[in-house]
Tab-separated table of N, CA, C and O in Angstrom:
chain	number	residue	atom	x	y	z
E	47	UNK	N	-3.801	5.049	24.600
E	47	UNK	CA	-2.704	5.382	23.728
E	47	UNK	C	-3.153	5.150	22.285
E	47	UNK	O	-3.403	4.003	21.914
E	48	UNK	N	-3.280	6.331	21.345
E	48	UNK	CA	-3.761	6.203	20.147
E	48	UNK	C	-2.565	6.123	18.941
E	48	UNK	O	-1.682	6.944	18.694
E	49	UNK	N	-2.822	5.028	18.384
E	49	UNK	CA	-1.698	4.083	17.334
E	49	UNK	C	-1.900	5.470	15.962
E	49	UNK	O	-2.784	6.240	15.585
E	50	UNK	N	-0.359	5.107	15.577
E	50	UNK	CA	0.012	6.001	14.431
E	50	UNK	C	-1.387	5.176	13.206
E	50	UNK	O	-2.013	4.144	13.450
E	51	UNK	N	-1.492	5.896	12.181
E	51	UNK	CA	-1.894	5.091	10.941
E	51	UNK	C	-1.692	5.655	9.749
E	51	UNK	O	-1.644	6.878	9.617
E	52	UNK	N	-1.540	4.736	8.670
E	52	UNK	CA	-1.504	5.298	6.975
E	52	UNK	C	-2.464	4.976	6.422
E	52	UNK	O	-3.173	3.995	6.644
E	53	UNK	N	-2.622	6.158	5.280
E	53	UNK	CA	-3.644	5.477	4.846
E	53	UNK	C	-2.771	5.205	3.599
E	53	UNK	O	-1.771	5.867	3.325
E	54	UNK	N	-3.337	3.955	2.719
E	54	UNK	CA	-2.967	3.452	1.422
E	54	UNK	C	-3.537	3.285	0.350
E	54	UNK	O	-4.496	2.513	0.371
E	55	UNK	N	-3.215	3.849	-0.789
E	55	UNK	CA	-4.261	4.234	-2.009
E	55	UNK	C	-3.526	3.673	-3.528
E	55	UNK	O	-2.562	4.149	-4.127
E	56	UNK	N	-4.316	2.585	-3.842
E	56	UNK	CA	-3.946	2.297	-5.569
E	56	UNK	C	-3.961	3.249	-6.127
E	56	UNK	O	-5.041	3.814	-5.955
E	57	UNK	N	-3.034	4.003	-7.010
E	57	UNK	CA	-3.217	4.887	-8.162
E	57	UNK	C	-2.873	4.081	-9.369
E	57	UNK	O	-3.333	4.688	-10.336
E	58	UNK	N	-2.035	2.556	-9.905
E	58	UNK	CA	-2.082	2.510	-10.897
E	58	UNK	C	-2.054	1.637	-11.118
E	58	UNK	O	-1.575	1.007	-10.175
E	59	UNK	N	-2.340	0.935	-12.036
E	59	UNK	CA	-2.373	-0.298	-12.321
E	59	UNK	C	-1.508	-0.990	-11.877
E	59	UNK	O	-0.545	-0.443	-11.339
E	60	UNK	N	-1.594	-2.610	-11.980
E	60	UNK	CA	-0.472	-3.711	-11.283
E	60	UNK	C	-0.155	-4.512	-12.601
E	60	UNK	O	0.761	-5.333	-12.550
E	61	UNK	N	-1.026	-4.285	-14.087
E	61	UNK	CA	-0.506	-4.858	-15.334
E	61	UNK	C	1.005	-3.829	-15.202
E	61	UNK	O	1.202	-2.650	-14.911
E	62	UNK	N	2.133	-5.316	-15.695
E	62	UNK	CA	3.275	-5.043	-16.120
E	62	UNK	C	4.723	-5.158	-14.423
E	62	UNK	O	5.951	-5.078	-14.461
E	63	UNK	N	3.883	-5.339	-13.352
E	63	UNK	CA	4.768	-5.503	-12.211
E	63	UNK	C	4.730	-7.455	-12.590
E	63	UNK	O	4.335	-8.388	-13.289
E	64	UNK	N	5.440	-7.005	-11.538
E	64	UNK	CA	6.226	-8.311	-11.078
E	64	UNK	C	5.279	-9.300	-9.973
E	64	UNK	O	4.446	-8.720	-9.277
E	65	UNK	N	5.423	-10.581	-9.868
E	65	UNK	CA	5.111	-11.213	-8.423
E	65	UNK	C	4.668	-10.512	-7.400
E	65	UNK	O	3.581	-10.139	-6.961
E	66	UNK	N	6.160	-10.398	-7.041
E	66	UNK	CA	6.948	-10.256	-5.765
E	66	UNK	C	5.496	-8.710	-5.428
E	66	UNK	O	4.699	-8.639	-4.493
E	67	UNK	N	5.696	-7.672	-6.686
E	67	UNK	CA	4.763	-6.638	-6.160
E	67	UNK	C	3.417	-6.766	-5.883
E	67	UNK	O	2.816	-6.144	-5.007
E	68	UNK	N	2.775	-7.890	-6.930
E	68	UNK	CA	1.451	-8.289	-6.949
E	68	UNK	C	1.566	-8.730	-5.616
E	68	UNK	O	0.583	-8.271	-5.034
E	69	UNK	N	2.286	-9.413	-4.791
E	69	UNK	CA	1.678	-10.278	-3.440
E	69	UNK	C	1.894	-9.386	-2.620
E	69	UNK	O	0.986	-9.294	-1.794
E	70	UNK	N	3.042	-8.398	-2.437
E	70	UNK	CA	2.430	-6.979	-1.468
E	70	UNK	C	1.456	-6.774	-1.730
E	70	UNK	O	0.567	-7.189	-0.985
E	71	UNK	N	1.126	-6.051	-2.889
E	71	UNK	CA	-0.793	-5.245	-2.880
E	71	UNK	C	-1.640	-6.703	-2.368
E	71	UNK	O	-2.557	-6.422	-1.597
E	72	UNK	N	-1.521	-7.979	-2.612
E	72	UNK	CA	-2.581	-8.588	-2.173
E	72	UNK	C	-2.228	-8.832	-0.133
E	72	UNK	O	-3.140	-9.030	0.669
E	73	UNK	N	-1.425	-8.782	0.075
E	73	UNK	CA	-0.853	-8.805	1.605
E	73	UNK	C	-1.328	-7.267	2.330
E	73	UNK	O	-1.684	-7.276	3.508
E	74	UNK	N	-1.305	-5.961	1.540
E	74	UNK	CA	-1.855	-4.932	1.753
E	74	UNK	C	-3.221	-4.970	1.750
E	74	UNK	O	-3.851	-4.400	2.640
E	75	UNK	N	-3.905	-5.722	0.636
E	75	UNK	CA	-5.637	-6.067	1.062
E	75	UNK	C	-5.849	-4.877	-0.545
E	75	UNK	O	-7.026	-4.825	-0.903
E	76	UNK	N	-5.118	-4.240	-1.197
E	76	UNK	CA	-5.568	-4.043	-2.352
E	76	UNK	C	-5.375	-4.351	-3.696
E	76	UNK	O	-4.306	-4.442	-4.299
E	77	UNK	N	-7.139	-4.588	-4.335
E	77	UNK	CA	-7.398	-4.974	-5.302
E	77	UNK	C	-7.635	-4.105	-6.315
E	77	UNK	O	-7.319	-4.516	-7.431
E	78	UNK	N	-8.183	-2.833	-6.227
E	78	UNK	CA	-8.717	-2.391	-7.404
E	78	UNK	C	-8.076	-1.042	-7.306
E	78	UNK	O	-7.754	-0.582	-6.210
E	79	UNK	N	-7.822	-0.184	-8.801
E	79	UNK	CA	-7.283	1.498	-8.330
E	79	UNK	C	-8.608	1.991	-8.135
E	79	UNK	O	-9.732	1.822	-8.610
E	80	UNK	N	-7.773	2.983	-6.837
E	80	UNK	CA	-8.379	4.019	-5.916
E	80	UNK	C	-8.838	3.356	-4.700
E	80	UNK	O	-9.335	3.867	-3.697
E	81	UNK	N	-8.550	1.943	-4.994
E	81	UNK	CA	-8.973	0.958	-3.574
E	81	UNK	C	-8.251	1.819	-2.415
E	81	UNK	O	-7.052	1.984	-2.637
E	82	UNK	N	-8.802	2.484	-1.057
E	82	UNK	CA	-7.728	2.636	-0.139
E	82	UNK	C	-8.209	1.765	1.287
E	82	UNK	O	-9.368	1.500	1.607
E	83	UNK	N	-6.925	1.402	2.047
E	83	UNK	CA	-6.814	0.505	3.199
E	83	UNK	C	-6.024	1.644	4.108
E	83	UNK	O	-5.221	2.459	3.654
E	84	UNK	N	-6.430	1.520	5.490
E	84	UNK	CA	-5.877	2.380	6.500
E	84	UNK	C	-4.844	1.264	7.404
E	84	UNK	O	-5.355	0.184	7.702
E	85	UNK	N	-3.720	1.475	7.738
E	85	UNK	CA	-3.026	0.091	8.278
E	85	UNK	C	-2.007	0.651	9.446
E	85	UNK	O	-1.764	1.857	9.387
E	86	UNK	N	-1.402	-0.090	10.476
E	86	UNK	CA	-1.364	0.496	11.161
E	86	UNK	C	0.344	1.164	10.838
E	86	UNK	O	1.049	0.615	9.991
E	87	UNK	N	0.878	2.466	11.683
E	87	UNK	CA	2.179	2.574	11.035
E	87	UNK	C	3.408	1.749	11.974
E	87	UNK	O	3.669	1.994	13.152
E	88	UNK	N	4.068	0.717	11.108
E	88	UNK	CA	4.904	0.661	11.881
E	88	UNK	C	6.384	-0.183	10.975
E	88	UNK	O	6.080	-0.429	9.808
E	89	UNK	N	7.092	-0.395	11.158
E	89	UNK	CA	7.957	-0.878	10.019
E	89	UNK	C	8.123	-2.026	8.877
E	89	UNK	O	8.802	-1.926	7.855
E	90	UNK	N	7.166	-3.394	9.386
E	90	UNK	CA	7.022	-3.691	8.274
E	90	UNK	C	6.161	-3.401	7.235
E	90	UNK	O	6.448	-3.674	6.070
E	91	UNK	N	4.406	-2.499	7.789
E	91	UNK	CA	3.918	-2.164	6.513
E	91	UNK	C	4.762	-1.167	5.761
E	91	UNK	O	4.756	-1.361	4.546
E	92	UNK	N	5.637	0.066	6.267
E	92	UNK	CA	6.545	0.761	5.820
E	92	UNK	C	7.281	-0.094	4.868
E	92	UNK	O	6.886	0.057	3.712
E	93	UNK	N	8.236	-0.949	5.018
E	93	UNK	CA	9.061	-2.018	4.085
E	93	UNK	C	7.978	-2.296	2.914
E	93	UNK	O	8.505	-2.120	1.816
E	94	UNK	N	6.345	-2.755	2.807
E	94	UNK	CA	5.623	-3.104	2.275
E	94	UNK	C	5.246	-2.392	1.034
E	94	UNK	O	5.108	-2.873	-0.091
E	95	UNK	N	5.051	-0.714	1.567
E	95	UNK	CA	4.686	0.164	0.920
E	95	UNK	C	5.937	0.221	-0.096
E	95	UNK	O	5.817	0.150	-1.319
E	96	UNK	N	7.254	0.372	0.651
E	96	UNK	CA	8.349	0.650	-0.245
E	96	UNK	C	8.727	0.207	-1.374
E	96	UNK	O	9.299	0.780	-2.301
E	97	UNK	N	8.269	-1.177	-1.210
E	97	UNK	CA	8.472	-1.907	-2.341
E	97	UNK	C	7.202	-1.456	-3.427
E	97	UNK	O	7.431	-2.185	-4.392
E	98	UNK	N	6.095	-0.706	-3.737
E	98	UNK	CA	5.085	-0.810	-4.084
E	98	UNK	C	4.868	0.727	-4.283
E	98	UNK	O	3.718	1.069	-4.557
E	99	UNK	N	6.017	1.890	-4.160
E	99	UNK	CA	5.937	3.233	-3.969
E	99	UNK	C	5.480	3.888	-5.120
E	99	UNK	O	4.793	4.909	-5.145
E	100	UNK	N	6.015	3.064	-6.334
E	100	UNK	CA	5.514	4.035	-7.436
E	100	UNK	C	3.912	3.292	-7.766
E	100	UNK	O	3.347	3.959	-8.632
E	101	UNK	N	3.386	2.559	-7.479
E	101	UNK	CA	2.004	2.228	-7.585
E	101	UNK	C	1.068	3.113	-6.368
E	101	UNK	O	-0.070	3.504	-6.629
E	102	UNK	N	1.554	3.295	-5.369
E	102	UNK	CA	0.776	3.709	-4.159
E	102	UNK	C	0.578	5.499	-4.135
E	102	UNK	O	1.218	6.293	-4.825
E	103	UNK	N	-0.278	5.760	-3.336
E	103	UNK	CA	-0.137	7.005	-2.308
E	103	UNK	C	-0.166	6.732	-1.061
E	103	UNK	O	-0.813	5.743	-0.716
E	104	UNK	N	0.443	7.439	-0.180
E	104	UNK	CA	0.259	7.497	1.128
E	104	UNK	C	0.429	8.385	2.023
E	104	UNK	O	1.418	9.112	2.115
E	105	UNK	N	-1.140	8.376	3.197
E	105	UNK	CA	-1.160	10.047	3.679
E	105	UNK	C	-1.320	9.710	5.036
E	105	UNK	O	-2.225	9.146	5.652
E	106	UNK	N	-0.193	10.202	5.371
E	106	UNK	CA	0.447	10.227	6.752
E	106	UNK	C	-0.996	10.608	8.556
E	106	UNK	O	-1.933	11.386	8.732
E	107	UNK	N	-0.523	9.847	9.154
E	107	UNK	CA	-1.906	10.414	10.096
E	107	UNK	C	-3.107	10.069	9.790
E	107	UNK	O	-4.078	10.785	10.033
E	108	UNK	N	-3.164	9.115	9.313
E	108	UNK	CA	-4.526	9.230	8.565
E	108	UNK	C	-6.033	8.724	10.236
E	108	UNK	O	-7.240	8.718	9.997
């Protein structure tokens, strides 16, 4: 049985967020833009991403 996945991509900087967003991207495993992490899909990385939507991309199936 083959698991859903996302993939997850810094596009912008993290100068000017908050905490709370900085410790998602570090709980997500990214550090640098254009850094991308593949994770698996399921609802809390979903909740994760959400909070972090206008910093991220994310491509479905990956």
């Amino acid at each position: 049985m083959a698991q859903d996945k996302i993939k997850i991509t810094l596009r912008k900087s993290t100068s000017g967020s908050n905490v709370k967003q900085r410790a998602v991207l570090h709980g997500l495993g990214l550090r640098r833009i254009n850094q991308t992490v593949v994770k698996a899909d399921n609802a809390c990385i979903r909740g994760m991403v959400f909070k972090i939507k206008h910093l991220v991309e994310v491509e479905e199936g990956a």
